[in-house]
Short mmCIF file of C-alpha atoms in Angstrom, two decimals:
data_model
loop_
_atom_site.label_atom_id
_atom_site.label_comp_id
_atom_site.label_asym_id
_atom_site.label_seq_id
_atom_site.Cartn_x
_atom_site.Cartn_y
_atom_site.Cartn_z
CA UNK A 1 15.60 50.01 -6.41
CA UNK A 2 17.42 48.69 -3.34
CA UNK A 3 14.15 48.53 -1.43
CA UNK A 4 12.57 46.52 -4.24
CA UNK A 5 15.58 44.15 -4.31
CA UNK A 6 15.38 43.54 -0.56
CA UNK A 7 11.67 42.80 -0.84
CA UNK A 8 12.34 40.28 -3.63
CA UNK A 9 15.04 38.53 -1.59
CA UNK A 10 12.68 38.37 1.40
CA UNK A 11 9.94 36.74 -0.71
CA UNK A 12 12.39 34.20 -2.12
CA UNK A 13 13.58 33.28 1.36
CA UNK A 14 10.03 32.79 2.57
CA UNK A 15 9.32 30.60 -0.48
CA UNK A 16 12.38 28.45 0.17
CA UNK A 17 11.34 28.09 3.81
CA UNK A 18 7.91 26.79 2.82
CA UNK A 19 9.47 24.44 0.27
CA UNK A 20 11.77 23.11 2.99
CA UNK A 21 8.84 22.57 5.35
CA UNK A 22 6.84 20.81 2.64
CA UNK A 23 9.74 18.47 1.88
CA UNK A 24 10.05 17.62 5.55
CA UNK A 25 6.33 16.85 5.81
CA UNK A 26 6.58 14.39 2.93
CA UNK A 27 9.20 12.27 4.69
CA UNK A 28 7.75 8.76 4.67
CA UNK A 29 10.00 7.03 7.18
CA UNK A 30 10.49 7.77 10.85
CA UNK A 31 12.53 4.67 11.61
CA UNK A 32 16.12 3.52 11.88
CA UNK A 33 18.11 0.35 12.57
CA UNK A 34 17.27 0.49 16.30
CA UNK A 35 13.61 -0.31 15.64
CA UNK A 36 12.86 -3.83 16.85
CA UNK A 37 9.14 -4.25 16.26
CA UNK A 38 6.46 -3.03 13.87
CA UNK A 39 4.03 -2.83 16.80
CA UNK A 40 5.37 0.63 17.60
CA UNK A 41 4.03 1.81 14.23
CA UNK A 42 0.56 0.25 14.30
CA UNK A 43 -2.47 2.34 15.17
CA UNK A 44 -5.75 1.22 16.70
CA UNK A 45 -7.85 3.74 14.79
CA UNK A 46 -7.23 6.27 12.04
CA UNK A 47 -9.15 9.29 13.35
CA UNK A 48 -9.35 10.81 9.86
CA UNK A 49 -11.07 7.74 8.33
CA UNK A 50 -14.80 7.03 8.25
CA UNK A 51 -15.74 3.58 6.90
CA UNK A 52 -18.53 3.39 4.31
CA UNK A 53 -19.91 0.13 2.88
CA UNK A 54 -20.12 0.30 -0.92
CA UNK A 55 -22.63 -1.58 -3.10
CA UNK A 56 -21.45 -5.12 -3.96
CA UNK A 57 -19.57 -6.12 -7.12
CA UNK A 58 -19.90 -9.56 -8.69
CA UNK A 59 -16.62 -10.97 -9.97
CA UNK A 60 -17.14 -12.48 -13.42
CA UNK A 61 -16.87 -16.28 -13.74
CA UNK A 62 -16.91 -16.71 -9.94
CA UNK A 63 -19.50 -17.20 -7.22
CA UNK A 64 -18.19 -14.24 -5.23
CA UNK A 65 -19.56 -10.81 -4.40
CA UNK A 66 -17.10 -8.22 -3.10
CA UNK A 67 -18.48 -5.73 -0.58
CA UNK A 68 -15.84 -2.99 -0.46
CA UNK A 69 -15.50 -0.85 2.65
CA UNK A 70 -14.45 2.58 1.39
CA UNK A 71 -12.75 5.27 3.44
CA UNK A 72 -14.27 8.72 3.70
CA UNK A 73 -11.50 11.10 4.74
CA UNK A 74 -12.10 13.97 7.13
CA UNK A 75 -9.62 16.81 7.42
CA UNK A 76 -8.78 17.70 11.00
CA UNK A 77 -7.87 21.26 12.03
CA UNK A 78 -5.25 21.99 14.65
CA UNK A 79 -7.98 22.14 17.28
CA UNK A 80 -9.10 18.65 16.15
CA UNK A 81 -12.44 19.85 14.83
CA UNK A 82 -13.68 18.34 11.58
CA UNK A 83 -13.44 20.95 8.84
CA UNK A 84 -14.40 19.03 5.69
CA UNK A 85 -14.66 15.54 4.21
CA UNK A 86 -13.86 13.81 0.95
CA UNK A 87 -14.04 10.35 -0.63
CA UNK A 88 -11.25 8.45 -2.25
CA UNK A 89 -7.52 8.30 -2.41
CA UNK A 90 -5.42 11.39 -1.72
CA UNK A 91 -8.38 13.73 -2.20
CA UNK A 92 -9.81 12.02 -5.29
CA UNK A 93 -13.54 12.35 -5.93
CA UNK A 94 -14.45 8.67 -5.59
CA UNK A 95 -13.42 5.06 -5.30
CA UNK A 96 -13.88 2.85 -8.34
CA UNK A 97 -13.94 -0.70 -9.70
CA UNK A 98 -12.79 -1.44 -13.24
CA UNK A 99 -11.19 -4.43 -15.00
CA UNK A 100 -10.99 -6.52 -11.81
CA UNK A 101 -9.31 -3.70 -9.86
CA UNK A 102 -10.62 -1.63 -6.96
CA UNK A 103 -8.93 1.79 -6.78
CA UNK A 104 -9.17 4.49 -4.11
CA UNK A 105 -8.95 4.13 -0.35
CA UNK A 106 -10.47 1.10 1.34
CA UNK A 107 -10.51 -0.14 4.92
CA UNK A 108 -11.25 -3.69 3.80
CA UNK A 109 -13.49 -6.09 1.90
CA UNK A 110 -16.17 -8.62 2.78
CA UNK A 111 -16.35 -11.50 0.29
CA UNK A 112 -19.70 -13.28 -0.01
CA UNK A 113 -20.10 -16.72 -1.58
CA UNK A 114 -23.48 -16.48 -3.33
CA UNK A 115 -23.74 -20.28 -3.59
CA UNK A 116 -23.23 -21.05 0.10
CA UNK A 117 -24.03 -17.70 1.69
CA UNK A 118 -20.73 -17.70 3.58
CA UNK A 119 -19.10 -14.31 4.17
CA UNK A 120 -15.44 -13.63 4.97
CA UNK A 121 -14.07 -10.41 6.41
CA UNK A 122 -10.77 -10.21 4.53
CA UNK A 123 -8.92 -7.73 6.79
CA UNK A 124 -9.02 -7.78 10.58
CA UNK A 125 -6.68 -4.88 11.33
CA UNK A 126 -6.47 -1.13 10.88
CA UNK A 127 -5.21 -0.74 7.33
CA UNK A 128 -5.65 1.42 4.23
CA UNK A 129 -5.83 -0.41 0.90
CA UNK A 130 -5.23 1.78 -2.17
CA UNK A 131 -5.83 -0.92 -4.80
CA UNK A 132 -6.99 -4.52 -4.94
CA UNK A 133 -6.56 -6.55 -8.15
CA UNK A 134 -8.34 -9.85 -8.67
CA UNK A 135 -6.53 -12.55 -10.66
CA UNK A 136 -9.13 -15.17 -11.63
CA UNK A 137 -8.91 -18.15 -13.94
CA UNK A 138 -11.03 -16.57 -16.65
CA UNK A 139 -8.77 -13.57 -17.18
CA UNK A 140 -5.35 -14.81 -16.15
CA UNK A 141 -4.27 -18.34 -15.28
CA UNK A 142 -6.36 -21.54 -15.15
CA UNK A 143 -4.11 -22.92 -12.40
CA UNK A 144 -4.02 -20.18 -9.75
CA UNK A 145 -6.43 -17.56 -8.42
CA UNK A 146 -5.57 -14.84 -5.93
CA UNK A 147 -6.03 -11.18 -5.00
CA UNK A 148 -3.21 -8.65 -4.63
CA UNK A 149 -3.64 -5.63 -2.38
CA UNK A 150 -1.46 -2.53 -2.18
CA UNK A 151 -1.71 -0.30 0.83
CA UNK A 152 -0.43 0.85 4.22
CA UNK A 153 -0.60 -0.91 7.58
CA UNK A 154 2.19 0.87 9.47
CA UNK A 155 2.17 4.54 10.47
CA UNK A 156 5.79 4.95 9.44
CA UNK A 157 5.79 8.75 9.56
CA UNK A 158 4.08 8.82 12.99
CA UNK A 159 1.21 11.17 12.07
CA UNK A 160 -1.44 8.81 13.53
CA UNK A 161 -3.08 8.03 10.18
CA UNK A 162 -2.51 5.56 7.36
CA UNK A 163 -2.20 7.10 3.90
CA UNK A 164 0.16 7.65 0.96
CA UNK A 165 2.73 9.35 3.23
CA UNK A 166 3.45 5.98 4.86
CA UNK A 167 5.46 3.13 3.38
CA UNK A 168 3.57 1.08 0.80
CA UNK A 169 3.11 -2.65 1.34
CA UNK A 170 1.89 -5.63 -0.72
CA UNK A 171 -0.64 -8.18 0.53
CA UNK A 172 -2.27 -11.31 -0.91
CA UNK A 173 -5.37 -13.41 -0.23
CA UNK A 174 -7.26 -16.29 -1.78
CA UNK A 175 -10.10 -15.39 -4.14
CA UNK A 176 -12.69 -16.12 -1.44
CA UNK A 177 -11.00 -13.61 0.89
CA UNK A 178 -9.29 -16.15 3.13
CA UNK A 179 -5.60 -16.32 4.07
CA UNK A 180 -4.93 -12.58 3.91
CA UNK A 181 -1.14 -12.21 4.24
CA UNK A 182 1.39 -9.41 4.07
CA UNK A 183 4.11 -10.27 1.53
CA UNK A 184 6.50 -7.33 1.94
CA UNK A 185 8.77 -7.04 4.94
CA UNK A 186 8.01 -4.40 7.54
CA UNK A 187 9.73 -1.05 6.87
CA UNK A 188 10.40 -1.84 3.20
CA UNK A 189 8.79 0.29 0.48
CA UNK A 190 6.92 -1.70 -2.17
CA UNK A 191 8.02 -0.65 -5.69
CA UNK A 192 6.13 -2.94 -8.08
CA UNK A 193 5.26 -6.51 -9.02
CA UNK A 194 5.05 -8.86 -12.01
CA UNK A 195 2.96 -12.03 -12.30
CA UNK A 196 4.58 -14.63 -14.58
CA UNK A 197 1.82 -16.93 -15.85
CA UNK A 198 4.21 -19.52 -17.29
CA UNK A 199 5.66 -20.55 -13.91
CA UNK A 200 2.83 -19.49 -11.55
CA UNK A 201 5.08 -17.12 -9.66
CA UNK A 202 4.80 -13.55 -8.47
CA UNK A 203 7.88 -11.32 -8.43
CA UNK A 204 8.09 -8.00 -6.64
CA UNK A 205 10.64 -5.41 -5.58
CA UNK A 206 11.08 -3.28 -2.47
CA UNK A 207 13.49 -0.65 -1.21
CA UNK A 208 14.72 -0.20 2.34
CA UNK A 209 15.93 3.01 3.96
CA UNK A 210 19.11 1.40 5.30
CA UNK A 211 20.71 4.64 6.51
CA UNK A 212 17.58 5.73 8.39
CA UNK A 213 17.50 9.28 7.00
CA UNK A 214 13.82 9.07 6.01
CA UNK A 215 14.52 9.47 2.29
CA UNK A 216 14.90 6.84 -0.43
CA UNK A 217 18.08 7.56 -2.38
CA UNK A 218 21.04 5.85 -4.03
CA UNK A 219 22.51 4.86 -0.66
CA UNK A 220 19.54 2.59 0.03
CA UNK A 221 19.23 -0.86 -1.50
CA UNK A 222 16.63 -2.64 -3.62
CA UNK A 223 15.42 -6.12 -2.76
CA UNK A 224 13.70 -8.64 -5.05
CA UNK A 225 11.33 -11.38 -3.89
CA UNK A 226 9.46 -14.30 -5.47
CA UNK A 227 6.25 -16.03 -4.34
CA UNK A 228 5.23 -19.54 -5.42
CA UNK A 229 1.50 -19.10 -6.05
CA UNK A 230 0.87 -22.87 -6.16
CA UNK A 231 2.03 -23.30 -2.56
CA UNK A 232 -0.69 -23.65 0.10
CA UNK A 233 1.01 -20.94 2.17
CA UNK A 234 2.10 -17.88 0.19
CA UNK A 235 5.56 -16.79 1.30
CA UNK A 236 7.95 -14.25 -0.22
CA UNK A 237 11.54 -15.47 -0.71
CA UNK A 238 14.34 -13.05 -1.49
CA UNK A 239 16.32 -14.05 -4.59
CA UNK A 240 18.28 -11.01 -5.83
CA UNK A 241 21.42 -11.69 -3.79
CA UNK A 242 21.72 -15.20 -5.22
CA UNK A 243 21.33 -14.00 -8.81
CA UNK A 244 23.71 -11.08 -8.37
CA UNK A 245 26.38 -13.47 -7.08
CA UNK A 246 26.33 -15.18 -10.46
CA UNK A 247 27.54 -11.96 -12.10
CA UNK A 248 30.56 -11.95 -9.77
CA UNK A 249 31.74 -15.41 -10.75
#
């Protein structure tokens, strides 16, 4: 009986050890307040990503074709040999396009104007896009058109690849693929957005790991931003502090 009890305790300890290791691996932030530049967290090439050009998609009511560049993931063993490959986001079977949204893992997009023949390479940096949603006049707002991208451009956990273990960021471009811009601040985790048609503005929220412990918890703060989509240059302006001050009056 005692021998069986000791064996059970040993198994539980081993299980807790693995759980602890797994939690540590999922840490998404390897930064603190001493970090001065995002350049330390950019990578020239994600060695686990192979870029594959998908067949084009025509965006309804526009003159644009979107040529998506999907990411084919390869798993690397400890000896850096390729062991297997897979398409899609976080091991999913495939990338997809549905209801004006690309989902999966993408390295970028090439937008082709079928009337003029002009082509624009939307993204000119190493980045992983997990979704791209097209807001055109037919489906959304007759006054503004734009594309929102969610993804990762900083290797915030320092594992030399860009995936869901890194901080999420929000980007925007014009419908023709020009003026690709990052809206979220570096080292802030993107939490969600809302497009208000009535005032042509985009609102989104982030969270920052202010204590530098690599975990988002109650000690970290949330930040709210607004973007005027009618402006020629899309810029995120923080507004939560101003509104919260009203509650203190």
